[in-house]
């Protein structure tokens, strides 16, 4: 199914090896000039090289040289929704299916295509975004699982952060304020959040549509359907299969798909009254996000990170410097009058590349130790095979001989049996 629909040739049903520290992957996507911008004679100030991941932004009428940046991937106004998904989000979704946490979030100025990237349009199919494509991947994986001994439980939730208030978009009262709590073992969570068990792609789409209808949007001078809140759609996938001892081995991965509200300048959006109040809260939370990114990159180990300065950064705490595989998609506009906003987005995105996360498979500590032993055994067996390919030779000081390695294999095997 994935090969036919998404053109993915290396779709794997097997678990990935345990992850080590890795940096946040940062993607840049630039929308085309809008009809209004074209009529006003606005100029395109952005050039991209997809092969090298480079982007150049030029200030019209200035003697300043163009500003250049390099990212993991860049997508211009000709990019296709499927390409963005397959090359950026799909690997994260696949890792969630084997027990990692994953986050894909869109960041940038208002009106730059963040919601289009995350959700897309309902039709035609080629215009759907990351969210509905992830739904298909999750259940394609489950339906294609022929192991016969693996069980799945899939749940979904949908929240918005409106003027620093957490709201449950699936609740019968979606305007009610919910509390953020924290557990030492699992981190930040939303108290009394609605979580629905789902068994199909259609179930997930129904949740998406319900949440979208309850999300706060409004018209501004820059966007006819401006998101006035940050939205976070979460899919939790629990997998149970027999371990080496015959007992159930459970893994749980969470996929967060986050559509952030865009940063705004009141002089451009024309926001007044409630729209202005919303914009102020949006900009404040995004400013805190940028502060957290800067602190994570610049601070020494053990330094204080101001996650608690905003509910947005508390919700994203594990995605920035924690136990998550994270993809940041920074959306920009190409028009000359948005030069400053686009440049600021690129600067913060460039800094986010240096945030280090430590993703791990979420499983019982006992299962994790068994898996660690199994990996050590496989490594030692490989060393034994290599050592047995010829006569025994003198070894460097401190190196173990094949007999020592055999004893190590037997010891680890005994540990697993115990």
CSV table of N, CA and C in Angstrom, one decimal, residues 30 43-48 55-58 77 332-335 342 346:
chain,number,residue,atom,x,y,z
A,30,UNK,N,8.9,26.7,1.2
A,30,UNK,CA,8.5,28.1,0.8
A,30,UNK,C,7.3,28.0,-0.1
A,43,UNK,N,8.1,40.9,-5.5
A,43,UNK,CA,9.2,40.1,-6.1
A,43,UNK,C,9.6,38.9,-5.2
A,44,UNK,N,10.0,37.9,-5.9
A,44,UNK,CA,10.4,36.7,-5.2
A,44,UNK,C,11.9,36.9,-4.7
A,45,UNK,N,12.1,36.8,-3.4
A,45,UNK,CA,13.5,37.0,-2.9
A,45,UNK,C,14.2,35.7,-2.5
A,46,UNK,N,13.6,34.6,-2.7
A,46,UNK,CA,14.1,33.3,-2.2
A,46,UNK,C,14.5,32.4,-3.4
A,47,UNK,N,15.7,31.8,-3.3
A,47,UNK,CA,16.2,30.8,-4.2
A,47,UNK,C,16.6,29.6,-3.4
A,48,UNK,N,16.3,28.4,-3.9
A,48,UNK,CA,16.6,27.1,-3.2
A,48,UNK,C,17.4,26.1,-4.1
A,55,UNK,N,19.5,27.5,0.9
A,55,UNK,CA,18.5,28.5,0.6
A,55,UNK,C,19.2,29.9,0.7
A,56,UNK,N,18.8,30.7,-0.2
A,56,UNK,CA,19.4,32.1,-0.3
A,56,UNK,C,18.3,33.1,-0.3
A,57,UNK,N,18.4,34.1,0.6
A,57,UNK,CA,17.3,35.2,0.6
A,57,UNK,C,18.0,36.5,0.4
A,58,UNK,N,17.4,37.3,-0.5
A,58,UNK,CA,18.0,38.6,-0.9
A,58,UNK,C,17.1,39.7,-0.6
A,77,UNK,N,8.3,26.3,-4.0
A,77,UNK,CA,6.8,26.4,-4.3
A,77,UNK,C,6.4,25.4,-5.3
A,332,UNK,N,8.1,29.6,5.1
A,332,UNK,CA,8.4,31.0,4.8
A,332,UNK,C,7.6,31.4,3.6
A,333,UNK,N,7.5,32.7,3.4
A,333,UNK,CA,6.9,33.3,2.2
A,333,UNK,C,8.0,33.9,1.3
A,334,UNK,N,7.8,33.9,0.0
A,334,UNK,CA,8.9,34.4,-0.9
A,334,UNK,C,8.8,35.9,-1.2
A,335,UNK,N,7.8,36.6,-0.8
A,335,UNK,CA,7.6,38.0,-1.2
A,335,UNK,C,8.6,38.9,-0.5
A,342,UNK,N,10.9,36.3,7.1
A,342,UNK,CA,11.4,35.1,6.6
A,342,UNK,C,12.9,34.9,7.1
A,346,UNK,N,14.3,31.7,9.3
A,346,UNK,CA,15.5,31.0,8.8
A,346,UNK,C,16.6,31.0,9.9
